[in-house]
mmCIF file of C-alpha atoms in Angstrom:
data_model
loop_
_atom_site.group_PDB
_atom_site.id
_atom_site.type_symbol
_atom_site.label_atom_id
_atom_site.label_comp_id
_atom_site.label_asym_id
_atom_site.label_seq_id
_atom_site.Cartn_x
_atom_site.Cartn_y
_atom_site.Cartn_z
ATOM 1 C CA UNK A 1 167.062 -12.979 39.370
ATOM 2 C CA UNK A 2 170.535 -13.602 40.747
ATOM 3 C CA UNK A 3 170.535 -16.583 43.106
ATOM 4 C CA UNK A 4 173.639 -17.994 44.783
ATOM 5 C CA UNK A 5 173.775 -21.413 46.434
ATOM 6 C CA UNK A 6 175.995 -21.880 49.499
ATOM 7 C CA UNK A 7 176.684 -25.582 49.989
ATOM 8 C CA UNK A 8 178.487 -27.052 52.989
ATOM 9 C CA UNK A 9 178.628 -30.569 51.576
ATOM 10 C CA UNK A 10 181.908 -32.415 52.041
ATOM 11 C CA UNK A 11 181.723 -35.360 49.660
ATOM 12 C CA UNK A 12 182.077 -35.539 45.884
ATOM 13 C CA UNK A 13 179.470 -35.929 44.552
ATOM 14 C CA UNK A 14 177.472 -34.227 47.273
ATOM 15 C CA UNK A 15 173.772 -34.671 47.954
ATOM 16 C CA UNK A 16 173.906 -31.301 49.719
ATOM 17 C CA UNK A 17 175.067 -29.582 46.547
ATOM 18 C CA UNK A 18 172.552 -31.534 44.489
ATOM 19 C CA UNK A 19 169.703 -30.288 46.671
ATOM 20 C CA UNK A 20 170.934 -26.712 46.341
ATOM 21 C CA UNK A 21 171.179 -26.983 42.570
ATOM 22 C CA UNK A 22 167.669 -28.409 42.285
ATOM 23 C CA UNK A 23 166.262 -25.620 44.429
ATOM 24 C CA UNK A 24 168.059 -22.944 42.410
ATOM 25 C CA UNK A 25 166.971 -24.449 39.096
ATOM 26 C CA UNK A 26 163.355 -24.500 40.284
ATOM 27 C CA UNK A 27 163.561 -20.896 41.517
ATOM 28 C CA UNK A 28 165.267 -19.399 38.469
ATOM 29 C CA UNK A 29 164.377 -21.732 35.607
ATOM 30 C CA UNK A 30 168.083 -22.131 34.832
ATOM 31 C CA UNK A 31 169.902 -25.379 34.204
ATOM 32 C CA UNK A 32 171.820 -26.605 37.272
ATOM 33 C CA UNK A 33 175.097 -26.042 35.403
ATOM 34 C CA UNK A 34 174.282 -22.333 35.087
ATOM 35 C CA UNK A 35 173.661 -21.846 38.814
ATOM 36 C CA UNK A 36 176.417 -20.223 40.897
ATOM 37 C CA UNK A 37 177.320 -22.637 43.699
ATOM 38 C CA UNK A 38 179.821 -21.780 46.427
ATOM 39 C CA UNK A 39 181.348 -24.981 47.805
ATOM 40 C CA UNK A 40 182.493 -24.227 51.332
ATOM 41 C CA UNK A 41 184.730 -27.307 51.485
ATOM 42 C CA UNK A 42 186.976 -25.579 48.926
ATOM 43 C CA UNK A 43 187.215 -22.547 51.218
ATOM 44 C CA UNK A 44 187.728 -24.361 54.533
ATOM 45 C CA UNK A 45 191.392 -23.414 54.933
ATOM 46 C CA UNK A 46 190.751 -19.802 53.911
ATOM 47 C CA UNK A 47 187.896 -19.553 56.415
ATOM 48 C CA UNK A 48 190.154 -20.840 59.221
ATOM 49 C CA UNK A 49 192.918 -18.390 58.262
ATOM 50 C CA UNK A 50 190.391 -15.539 58.230
ATOM 51 C CA UNK A 51 189.608 -16.228 61.887
ATOM 52 C CA UNK A 52 193.265 -15.942 62.885
ATOM 53 C CA UNK A 53 194.403 -13.173 60.527
ATOM 54 C CA UNK A 54 191.257 -11.101 60.197
ATOM 55 C CA UNK A 55 191.704 -10.868 56.426
ATOM 56 C CA UNK A 56 190.013 -13.031 53.768
ATOM 57 C CA UNK A 57 192.007 -14.701 51.014
ATOM 58 C CA UNK A 58 191.015 -13.576 47.488
ATOM 59 C CA UNK A 59 188.910 -16.688 46.874
ATOM 60 C CA UNK A 60 187.021 -16.245 50.154
ATOM 61 C CA UNK A 61 186.540 -12.526 49.550
ATOM 62 C CA UNK A 62 185.112 -13.268 46.104
ATOM 63 C CA UNK A 63 182.700 -15.810 47.576
ATOM 64 C CA UNK A 64 181.532 -13.352 50.211
ATOM 65 C CA UNK A 65 181.048 -10.666 47.558
ATOM 66 C CA UNK A 66 178.919 -13.096 45.533
ATOM 67 C CA UNK A 67 176.752 -13.862 48.556
ATOM 68 C CA UNK A 68 176.357 -10.202 49.465
ATOM 69 C CA UNK A 69 175.553 -9.206 45.887
ATOM 70 C CA UNK A 70 172.990 -11.906 45.157
ATOM 71 C CA UNK A 71 169.294 -11.091 44.950
ATOM 72 C CA UNK A 72 168.539 -14.262 46.892
ATOM 73 C CA UNK A 73 170.379 -17.072 48.659
ATOM 74 C CA UNK A 74 169.875 -20.807 48.948
ATOM 75 C CA UNK A 75 171.848 -22.216 51.870
ATOM 76 C CA UNK A 76 172.265 -25.966 52.311
ATOM 77 C CA UNK A 77 174.102 -27.853 55.037
ATOM 78 C CA UNK A 78 174.505 -31.484 56.015
ATOM 79 C CA UNK A 79 173.332 -32.267 59.534
ATOM 80 C CA UNK A 80 176.150 -32.843 62.033
ATOM 81 C CA UNK A 81 175.308 -33.514 65.699
ATOM 82 C CA UNK A 82 171.681 -32.492 65.130
ATOM 83 C CA UNK A 83 172.635 -29.049 63.789
ATOM 84 C CA UNK A 84 174.351 -27.286 60.884
ATOM 85 C CA UNK A 85 177.984 -28.117 60.218
ATOM 86 C CA UNK A 86 180.809 -26.123 61.780
ATOM 87 C CA UNK A 87 182.063 -25.161 58.329
ATOM 88 C CA UNK A 88 178.652 -23.762 57.420
ATOM 89 C CA UNK A 89 178.460 -21.681 60.605
ATOM 90 C CA UNK A 90 182.062 -20.509 60.259
ATOM 91 C CA UNK A 91 181.452 -19.089 56.788
ATOM 92 C CA UNK A 92 178.556 -16.967 57.975
ATOM 93 C CA UNK A 93 180.547 -15.965 61.062
ATOM 94 C CA UNK A 94 183.372 -14.501 58.970
ATOM 95 C CA UNK A 95 180.827 -12.912 56.632
ATOM 96 C CA UNK A 96 179.181 -11.228 59.621
ATOM 97 C CA UNK A 97 182.506 -10.005 60.972
ATOM 98 C CA UNK A 98 183.284 -8.469 57.594
ATOM 99 C CA UNK A 99 179.871 -6.789 57.269
ATOM 100 C CA UNK A 100 177.219 -7.265 59.924
ATOM 101 C CA UNK A 101 174.567 -5.999 57.499
ATOM 102 C CA UNK A 102 175.601 -8.388 54.703
ATOM 103 C CA UNK A 103 172.360 -10.390 54.810
ATOM 104 C CA UNK A 104 169.997 -7.758 56.219
ATOM 105 C CA UNK A 105 166.736 -7.942 54.284
ATOM 106 C CA UNK A 106 168.016 -10.569 51.847
ATOM 107 C CA UNK A 107 165.667 -13.435 50.864
ATOM 108 C CA UNK A 108 167.084 -16.777 52.020
ATOM 109 C CA UNK A 109 165.846 -20.315 51.411
ATOM 110 C CA UNK A 110 167.111 -22.748 54.059
ATOM 111 C CA UNK A 111 167.724 -26.437 53.322
ATOM 112 C CA UNK A 112 169.543 -29.400 54.839
ATOM 113 C CA UNK A 113 170.417 -33.017 54.134
ATOM 114 C CA UNK A 114 170.750 -35.921 56.547
ATOM 115 C CA UNK A 115 170.672 -39.655 56.901
ATOM 116 C CA UNK A 116 167.390 -39.868 58.787
ATOM 117 C CA UNK A 117 164.060 -37.966 58.777
ATOM 118 C CA UNK A 118 164.408 -37.521 62.550
ATOM 119 C CA UNK A 119 166.723 -34.538 61.988
ATOM 120 C CA UNK A 120 164.265 -32.578 59.858
ATOM 121 C CA UNK A 121 163.589 -30.083 62.675
ATOM 122 C CA UNK A 122 167.134 -28.760 62.214
ATOM 123 C CA UNK A 123 165.564 -26.277 59.812
ATOM 124 C CA UNK A 124 163.474 -24.737 62.575
ATOM 125 C CA UNK A 125 165.652 -25.043 65.670
ATOM 126 C CA UNK A 126 169.009 -24.157 64.077
ATOM 127 C CA UNK A 127 168.911 -22.692 60.571
ATOM 128 C CA UNK A 128 165.912 -20.380 60.831
ATOM 129 C CA UNK A 129 167.094 -18.733 64.097
ATOM 130 C CA UNK A 130 170.584 -18.249 62.646
ATOM 131 C CA UNK A 131 169.362 -16.332 59.619
ATOM 132 C CA UNK A 132 166.790 -14.435 61.646
ATOM 133 C CA UNK A 133 169.702 -13.265 63.800
ATOM 134 C CA UNK A 134 171.508 -12.169 60.630
ATOM 135 C CA UNK A 135 168.342 -10.220 59.728
ATOM 136 C CA UNK A 136 167.707 -12.120 56.519
ATOM 137 C CA UNK A 137 164.158 -12.713 55.269
ATOM 138 C CA UNK A 138 163.716 -16.496 55.434
ATOM 139 C CA UNK A 139 161.051 -17.985 53.152
ATOM 140 C CA UNK A 140 158.317 -19.952 54.958
ATOM 141 C CA UNK A 141 159.130 -23.367 53.474
ATOM 142 C CA UNK A 142 162.460 -25.008 54.264
ATOM 143 C CA UNK A 143 163.540 -28.226 52.567
ATOM 144 C CA UNK A 144 165.054 -31.201 54.363
ATOM 145 C CA UNK A 145 166.124 -34.247 52.388
ATOM 146 C CA UNK A 146 166.876 -37.507 54.184
ATOM 147 C CA UNK A 147 168.573 -40.340 52.331
ATOM 148 C CA UNK A 148 165.240 -42.062 51.731
ATOM 149 C CA UNK A 149 163.637 -38.908 50.272
ATOM 150 C CA UNK A 150 165.602 -38.863 47.036
ATOM 151 C CA UNK A 151 163.353 -39.847 44.167
ATOM 152 C CA UNK A 152 160.234 -39.337 46.267
ATOM 153 C CA UNK A 153 157.502 -37.071 44.901
ATOM 154 C CA UNK A 154 157.163 -35.434 48.295
ATOM 155 C CA UNK A 155 160.667 -33.978 48.009
ATOM 156 C CA UNK A 156 159.909 -32.697 44.508
ATOM 157 C CA UNK A 157 156.800 -30.940 45.807
ATOM 158 C CA UNK A 158 158.701 -29.310 48.688
ATOM 159 C CA UNK A 159 161.403 -28.123 46.308
ATOM 160 C CA UNK A 160 158.859 -26.541 43.970
ATOM 161 C CA UNK A 161 156.995 -24.859 46.809
ATOM 162 C CA UNK A 162 160.094 -23.439 48.505
ATOM 163 C CA UNK A 163 161.597 -22.306 45.193
ATOM 164 C CA UNK A 164 158.352 -20.570 44.267
ATOM 165 C CA UNK A 165 158.327 -18.720 47.578
ATOM 166 C CA UNK A 166 161.933 -17.578 47.082
ATOM 167 C CA UNK A 167 161.229 -16.363 43.550
ATOM 168 C CA UNK A 168 158.099 -14.493 44.636
ATOM 169 C CA UNK A 169 159.758 -12.876 47.654
ATOM 170 C CA UNK A 170 162.862 -11.879 45.708
ATOM 171 C CA UNK A 171 160.733 -10.358 42.974
ATOM 172 C CA UNK A 172 158.589 -8.462 45.469
ATOM 173 C CA UNK A 173 161.582 -7.020 47.307
ATOM 174 C CA UNK A 174 163.362 -6.102 44.069
ATOM 175 C CA UNK A 175 160.258 -4.318 42.824
ATOM 176 C CA UNK A 176 159.865 -2.465 46.112
ATOM 177 C CA UNK A 177 163.465 -1.225 46.018
ATOM 178 C CA UNK A 178 163.303 -0.375 42.331
ATOM 179 C CA UNK A 179 166.095 -2.835 41.556
ATOM 180 C CA UNK A 180 168.671 -0.571 43.184
ATOM 181 C CA UNK A 181 171.381 -1.389 45.689
ATOM 182 C CA UNK A 182 169.957 -0.631 49.087
ATOM 183 C CA UNK A 183 173.313 -0.338 50.810
ATOM 184 C CA UNK A 184 173.777 -3.993 51.676
ATOM 185 C CA UNK A 185 175.252 -5.014 48.333
ATOM 186 C CA UNK A 186 172.259 -7.118 47.265
ATOM 187 C CA UNK A 187 169.917 -6.029 44.498
ATOM 188 C CA UNK A 188 166.931 -7.596 46.241
ATOM 189 C CA UNK A 189 167.763 -6.663 49.800
ATOM 190 C CA UNK A 190 165.776 -4.140 51.783
ATOM 191 C CA UNK A 191 167.730 -0.923 52.249
ATOM 192 C CA UNK A 192 169.309 -0.344 55.627
ATOM 193 C CA UNK A 193 170.155 3.126 56.827
ATOM 194 C CA UNK A 194 173.700 3.732 58.023
ATOM 195 C CA UNK A 195 175.316 5.932 60.591
ATOM 196 C CA UNK A 196 174.895 6.509 64.304
ATOM 197 C CA UNK A 197 171.828 5.195 66.064
ATOM 198 C CA UNK A 198 170.073 4.525 62.750
ATOM 199 C CA UNK A 199 172.265 1.493 62.017
ATOM 200 C CA UNK A 200 169.683 -0.958 63.294
ATOM 201 C CA UNK A 201 166.695 0.482 61.429
ATOM 202 C CA UNK A 202 165.303 -0.517 58.070
ATOM 203 C CA UNK A 203 164.562 2.257 55.581
ATOM 204 C CA UNK A 204 160.755 2.312 55.755
ATOM 205 C CA UNK A 205 160.489 3.552 52.167
ATOM 206 C CA UNK A 206 161.642 0.177 50.905
ATOM 207 C CA UNK A 207 159.680 -2.117 53.198
ATOM 208 C CA UNK A 208 157.033 -4.221 51.469
ATOM 209 C CA UNK A 209 153.855 -4.577 53.562
ATOM 210 C CA UNK A 210 153.372 -8.107 54.833
ATOM 211 C CA UNK A 211 149.990 -8.379 53.117
ATOM 212 C CA UNK A 212 151.618 -7.722 49.727
ATOM 213 C CA UNK A 213 154.359 -10.287 50.351
ATOM 214 C CA UNK A 214 151.795 -12.871 51.446
ATOM 215 C CA UNK A 215 149.642 -12.206 48.376
ATOM 216 C CA UNK A 216 152.688 -12.656 46.128
ATOM 217 C CA UNK A 217 153.569 -15.962 47.777
ATOM 218 C CA UNK A 218 149.996 -17.220 47.444
ATOM 219 C CA UNK A 219 149.854 -16.344 43.749
ATOM 220 C CA UNK A 220 153.176 -18.104 43.187
ATOM 221 C CA UNK A 221 151.884 -21.269 44.907
#
């Protein structure tokens, strides 16, 4: 399973990246050092230039290709002004301009970090609607880590649960599509038909019934 982490953390070291690595390791069984992490702070200038020029720099284009080609995504942002960071949103804006179907049908695990537990609802009022708009398939459990959560068993349990849901959903979608590229660039994404009025319709042949997805998630938990 190919999982890519998109981290919008700004500091070094970054708790945002650390959370993404722990989620990816739990979902794939890989060591954190083997997980592909895209650090958006390294692409900030390229993202800004993309808005003004309309063309991505090679490093930004490579990052977008990695996101589009992944079987599943783990996206992690620090909380700024009770929402995701501007850098985080800007990356997915330029990705959507490049290919509005880039995340259609792709399994996504949403996560965030913040200084206080009071911002935990950012997952539901900001991140989940964003990726629903991008037509991604967001796993039921999101993970929020406040400063006081690190080292707490509750965070470990949420990480394991969310990672299990991502692994199960990615596996179910990959099996349904036969492991082939459904036209969105992602091996685990649901195929999307192209051309004319059919642009906004999923290919029904590759849709996994909800009951099967739910059964897979329950067996993984």
